[in-house]
Amino acid sequence: MAHEEVQKRESKWQKLWSDKQAFEANPDKRQKFFCTFPYPYVNGLPHIGHTFTMMRVDAFARYMRSQGRNVLFPQAWHATGTPISAAAERVADGEEKQIKILKDFGVEDSELKSFEKPEHWIKYFAPRYKRDVQKLGMSIDWRREFITTNLNPHYDAFIRWQFLVLKDKGYVKKGKHPVVWCPKMNTPVGDHDRISGEGETPQEFVLVKHKLPDGRFMVSATLRPDTILGLTNTFVNPDAEYTEVDVDGETWILGEPGAKRLAQQGFKVTEKGTVKGSDLVGQKTKEFGDREVLVLPATFLDAKVGTGLVHSVPSESADDLIALQNLQADAGFCKKHGLDMAEVSNIHPIEILDTPEIGKNPAQFYLDKYEVKSQNERKKLDQIRKELYKHSFYNATFSNKYKAVFDRNLTGVPIQEAMSYVTDQLVEAGWAVRYYELTGPVVTRANVDAIVKVVENQWFVTYSDLEWKEQTHKAIKATKFYPESVRAQFEHVVNWLNNWACTREHGMGTRLPWDDQWLIESLSDSTIYMAYYTVAHKIEEVPLEQLNKKFFDYLFLGKGEKPAYPGIDKLRDEFLYWYPLDFRNSGKDLVQNHLTFMLFHHCAIFPEEHWPRSIGVNGWVTVDGQKMSKSLGNVIPVETLLEEYGADATRITILNGGEGMDDPNWDSSFAKGMGPKLEGLLRQATDLKDYKRGNDTPADAWLHSRLHEVIRDVSAAMERTDFRTAIQLSLFELGQVVKWYQARVKVPNKGVLREVLEAQLLMLQPFIPHTCEEAWEILGNDGFISHTKWPAYDSSRIDPGLDEAENMIRDLVDKVRKSGSKDVTIYLAAEWKRKAYEEFDKVVEKSRNPFDITKALMATPLKQHGDELQRLIKFLVKGRIPSYVPTEKDERAWLASAEDFLAEIAGSVKVLEAGEGDSPKKNSGLPGKPALG
RNA sequence: GCGGGGGUAGCAAAGUCUGGUCAAAUGCGUAGGCUUCAGGGGCCUAUGGCCUAGUGCCUUCGAGGGUUCGAAUCCUUCCCCCCGCACCA
């Protein structure tokens, strides 16, 4: 439990920030900085995972403020899409799981009824979510908060405008689209609407026709239409009953479930009758490529799967091969079905593909590998099918059998490159039809099996448009990425992205302006809304009827006639001041959709100068080293974190958890330890409040030197959004520096300590703002630390020599302490090093080739200090200045300065002159290391 | 399979781009000691192995091979882990 004091302190500053409008951003003369994270979806409350992304933006925003930038950091609420409305329906249905979720959020029984309405979720969760965010001390301009969907007619108008612009540019088009569908509810079923079958998607199959002598077609389904040339026969289940249906004037024979699925996918299917599998056995079908093959019986077929019958490619399918072999070995079974045994025995696999490492008959290879004896060994065969498909699809190439079959010679072409081409050719020739099937069974919330439905009239955003892609690539080039390494991923996504179905029939959202049976899908409506933030707090005053396309065209694009609305100039000015977006941060999962969409849409709608400037991407939070999951029960709500640790400890712990693309870890023991650490800062402030900064003595020079090094490095880390590094340096490293300083000088100069503390607070302010404000106040400073400038960095105060000296003394102290000895003798051992440097200079004058230098030096007596020389060469190669080498005088001065200090630890300290007594043994390292005696 | 990110001491994590100051920062954990310290406290020390205990030696940075006077770092082969591969927030 965080102390009451902590909570009181934090709410005190939050109230002050809010009362004094500390983070409300308005255009002024300063350079601006506009940063955002994706607005949260309000079907619940924030947890530890949400805080990381938010915190990164807040820390960056606070840093930028301290750099003198005018920072806009707004936040809104996302309600578009199906999850809330689906959840509301579940509440209405009295579903226990859903009700428990609500109760876990603290919803009372009496309130449950209102959650049957989607709008209530927003009304309920947005304010509570906001309270949590505020309690974390986010520096957000709350005047600009809003919600999405038609519940907010102004925003709704903005989204409609966005789509009108896209449509004008030809980026929204109509087409067909397969979706996972609930036949009971008549809606698409996303992952969250499923009882089971998460992750299953529609998969394109190809229906292949096999013509019976009487003109009817047996229809098989396959994932590998490319293997058509290896077809040797078809298999039907002799005991099954197949359906005979009319499809576009043809008579097709297939299993009943398959026929139903066809109907769902827009095929005109009329049932005509039934056919027994056994009646088909023994007939001959005509195939693509003008061949005739036998219909054979097989027992492994399931009428529910595919069309309930298959065509057989025994060279490429282990199922087919083993079925064939089993049949060939069972004369009785053949006879029972009236087959000519000789004819059956004469069927051999046809080799059609070259599969590396396996050869031309992969089916046989895998049967041998897994020692499959019967077509009923389903487990092994299922495993084989997966393995073989993967291996073959990605690695195999077409053999010379494919030379002259299609319009194009496919010999040597990889399967994955030409599979869809083969399908096209088969479809064109009338032998095949595309259709979809689920990759696995899906049970919907309504407790029925989901199907694939091909939605007609679906609207797409045409991300496949090459010109558009090219523009987006251009935008990526101009964008700064944090970390830089995600750039490659964005490049890839832009290339890979295909048309995106951007409308839904159900859920919440904005109606498509020209076709209002459709709602705009949630990822598509949230691509350029950052522009809306710039005017969100003012646009609500604009009468709705004025918010037409012309209005937004002028406001955001400066196009067309100026609207009559009197405040339009102000709105336009505010937009022009804040846009473009300077920084957007989100989890890495959004790279392949939202963040890339954002770039696409900005390219399509805005001129180049309004494209986003930088994008930050971060990993997924883990908790004490474990993945977050409901089942582990380690999804910690922000409320709990605040109660347990308080805002500052939570903030700094999560940001200390990781940086770059690594998954940040929430380390609860670190969070616990932060409490006392923060109190320590306040104690220091209290201790130093009566001292003035700036009247330092020569003895403090080292402290200044280290301080400015830290300022330099922390600033650089902040610029890279490497917040973990910044925390490590400004909190721990600087803490150690101060500790050493205090140990070293008997009477610390409190004026200088105050200066260091102030700098430290300024650097920590982005992470632990409440504590820093409090300490700032204790020190008697005016104004918010949140509004105070970052500590000035002065490179002239950095003196590597001083550091060398302090390191020497520190080494000395370590050694002495370790030895426990009371009498210490120190050799001024830097002598050899000085000589080495001289020698080095001489050689370098002759040649700058590192190899020559090495060789030359190795010939001198100094080779025994090879390590040191190599180090010098490195400096030379890199064009840097060699590290500081103290003179003997320096060395003595340092020792003198530490005399008292050393005497305290050791009884007596004796300094030996160079050359006096036993000189240090070989490979003497750093100067001044003591020999003990 | 494709795209991206990783593999460093008990844990987390820095170091890798730009090879040498690296037996490897820092934090946590653990152990010991100190502080008249009471109740998430502070400070010091230790935390790869070995012993002759040192300015010592040996062995380490997923595994193997290579380049180099020198490799956690560069090249190469391989193994393993994570994320994404969509119509969903």
PDB file of C-alpha atoms (C1' of nucleotides) in Angstrom, chain B residues 8-86:
ATOM      1  C1'   U B   8      25.035 -11.794 -22.022  1.00  0.00           C
ATOM      2  C1'   A B   9      26.170 -13.983 -14.835  1.00  0.00           C
ATOM      3  C1'   G B  10      20.515 -16.423  -9.832  1.00  0.00           C
ATOM      4  C1'   C B  11      16.821 -12.775 -12.358  1.00  0.00           C
ATOM      5  C1'   A B  12      16.199  -8.295 -15.303  1.00  0.00           C
ATOM      6  C1'   A B  13      19.336  -5.673 -18.341  1.00  0.00           C
ATOM      7  C1'   A B  14      23.734  -2.535 -20.539  1.00  0.00           C
ATOM      8  C1'   G B  15      27.702  -3.453 -23.797  1.00  0.00           C
ATOM      9  C1'   U B  16      27.314  -5.272 -30.317  1.00  0.00           C
ATOM     10  C1'   C B  17      26.509  -0.162 -34.954  1.00  0.00           C
ATOM     11  C1'   U B  18      32.289   2.229 -34.193  1.00  0.00           C
ATOM     12  C1'   G B  19      36.748  -4.983 -32.154  1.00  0.00           C
ATOM     13  C1'   G B  20      41.189  -3.467 -27.517  1.00  0.00           C
ATOM     14  C1'   U B  21      40.129   0.761 -21.178  1.00  0.00           C
ATOM     15  C1'   C B  22      35.162  -6.134 -20.637  1.00  0.00           C
ATOM     16  C1'   A B  23      35.301 -11.215 -15.755  1.00  0.00           C
ATOM     17  C1'   A B  24      31.509  -7.604 -18.298  1.00  0.00           C
ATOM     18  C1'   A B  25      27.759  -1.223 -16.004  1.00  0.00           C
ATOM     19  C1'   U B  26      23.280  -0.841 -13.309  1.00  0.00           C
ATOM     20  C1'   G B  27      18.988  -2.586 -10.623  1.00  0.00           C
ATOM     21  C1'   C B  28      16.899  -6.680  -8.064  1.00  0.00           C
ATOM     22  C1'   G B  29      17.826 -11.136  -5.430  1.00  0.00           C
ATOM     23  C1'   U B  30      21.216 -13.806  -2.155  1.00  0.00           C
ATOM     24  C1'   A B  31      25.175 -13.926   1.803  1.00  0.00           C
ATOM     25  C1'   G B  32      28.110 -11.428   5.574  1.00  0.00           C
ATOM     26  C1'   G B  33      29.109  -7.049   8.429  1.00  0.00           C
ATOM     27  C1'   C B  34      28.059  -2.073  10.411  1.00  0.00           C
ATOM     28  C1'   U B  35      24.433   1.698  12.144  1.00  0.00           C
ATOM     29  C1'   U B  36      20.964   2.202  20.005  1.00  0.00           C
ATOM     30  C1'   C B  37      17.717   0.698  13.093  1.00  0.00           C
ATOM     31  C1'   A B  38      12.453  -1.441  15.113  1.00  0.00           C
ATOM     32  C1'   G B  39       8.443  -3.034  11.633  1.00  0.00           C
ATOM     33  C1'   G B  40       8.524  -2.041   2.416  1.00  0.00           C
ATOM     34  C1'   G B  41      15.082   1.784   6.785  1.00  0.00           C
ATOM     35  C1'   G B  42      20.288   3.391   5.821  1.00  0.00           C
ATOM     36  C1'   C B  43      25.546   2.214   4.926  1.00  0.00           C
ATOM     37  C1'   C B  44      29.691  -1.184   3.666  1.00  0.00           C
ATOM     38  C1'   U B  45      31.422  -5.822   1.510  1.00  0.00           C
ATOM     39  C1'   A B  46      30.914 -10.265  -1.355  1.00  0.00           C
ATOM     40  C1'   U B  47      28.284 -12.823  -5.413  1.00  0.00           C
ATOM     41  C1'   G B  48      32.140 -17.595 -12.782  1.00  0.00           C
ATOM     42  C1'   G B  49      36.272 -21.046 -11.191  1.00  0.00           C
ATOM     43  C1'   C B  50      41.154 -21.797  -9.000  1.00  0.00           C
ATOM     44  C1'   C B  51      44.964 -21.043  -5.835  1.00  0.00           C
ATOM     45  C1'   U B  52      50.692 -19.530  -4.572  1.00  0.00           C
ATOM     46  C1'   A B  53      45.284 -14.505  -2.647  1.00  0.00           C
ATOM     47  C1'   G B  54      48.090 -11.202  -6.961  1.00  0.00           C
ATOM     48  C1'   U B  55      48.732  -5.095 -10.843  1.00  0.00           C
ATOM     49  C1'   G B  56      47.569 -13.493 -10.460  1.00  0.00           C
ATOM     50  C1'   C B  57      45.915 -17.544 -13.647  1.00  0.00           C
ATOM     51  C1'   C B  58      41.910 -20.227 -16.151  1.00  0.00           C
ATOM     52  C1'   U B  59      37.134 -20.455 -18.402  1.00  0.00           C
ATOM     53  C1'   U B  60      32.866 -17.600 -19.981  1.00  0.00           C
ATOM     54  C1'   C B  61      28.486 -13.597 -23.413  1.00  0.00           C
ATOM     55  C1'   G B  62      22.923 -19.685 -27.577  1.00  0.00           C
ATOM     56  C1'   A B  63      26.464 -23.694 -30.604  1.00  0.00           C
ATOM     57  C1'   G B  64      30.267 -24.509 -34.270  1.00  0.00           C
ATOM     58  C1'   G B  65      33.672 -22.432 -37.884  1.00  0.00           C
ATOM     59  C1'   G B  66      36.337 -18.103 -39.861  1.00  0.00           C
ATOM     60  C1'   U B  67      38.853 -13.016 -40.083  1.00  0.00           C
ATOM     61  C1'   U B  68      42.439 -10.425 -36.608  1.00  0.00           C
ATOM     62  C1'   C B  69      48.230  -9.261 -32.877  1.00  0.00           C
ATOM     63  C1'   G B  70      43.296  -9.110 -30.329  1.00  0.00           C
ATOM     64  C1'   A B  71      36.194 -11.014 -30.859  1.00  0.00           C
ATOM     65  C1'   A B  72      30.316 -10.573 -26.405  1.00  0.00           C
ATOM     66  C1'   U B  73      31.297  -7.068 -30.618  1.00  0.00           C
ATOM     67  C1'   C B  74      32.958  -8.381 -37.621  1.00  0.00           C
ATOM     68  C1'   C B  75      31.893 -12.657 -41.371  1.00  0.00           C
ATOM     69  C1'   U B  76      29.611 -17.571 -41.872  1.00  0.00           C
ATOM     70  C1'   U B  77      26.682 -22.025 -40.771  1.00  0.00           C
ATOM     71  C1'   C B  78      23.337 -23.920 -37.331  1.00  0.00           C
ATOM     72  C1'   C B  79      19.962 -24.164 -32.944  1.00  0.00           C
ATOM     73  C1'   C B  80      16.335 -21.847 -29.865  1.00  0.00           C
ATOM     74  C1'   C B  81      12.621 -17.958 -28.188  1.00  0.00           C
ATOM     75  C1'   C B  82       9.065 -13.832 -29.072  1.00  0.00           C
ATOM     76  C1'   C B  83       5.680 -10.763 -32.347  1.00  0.00           C
ATOM     77  C1'   G B  84       2.923 -10.344 -36.979  1.00  0.00           C
ATOM     78  C1'   C B  85       1.014 -12.879 -41.470  1.00  0.00           C
ATOM     79  C1'   A B  86      -5.023  -9.180 -41.681  1.00  0.00           C
TER      80        A B  86
END
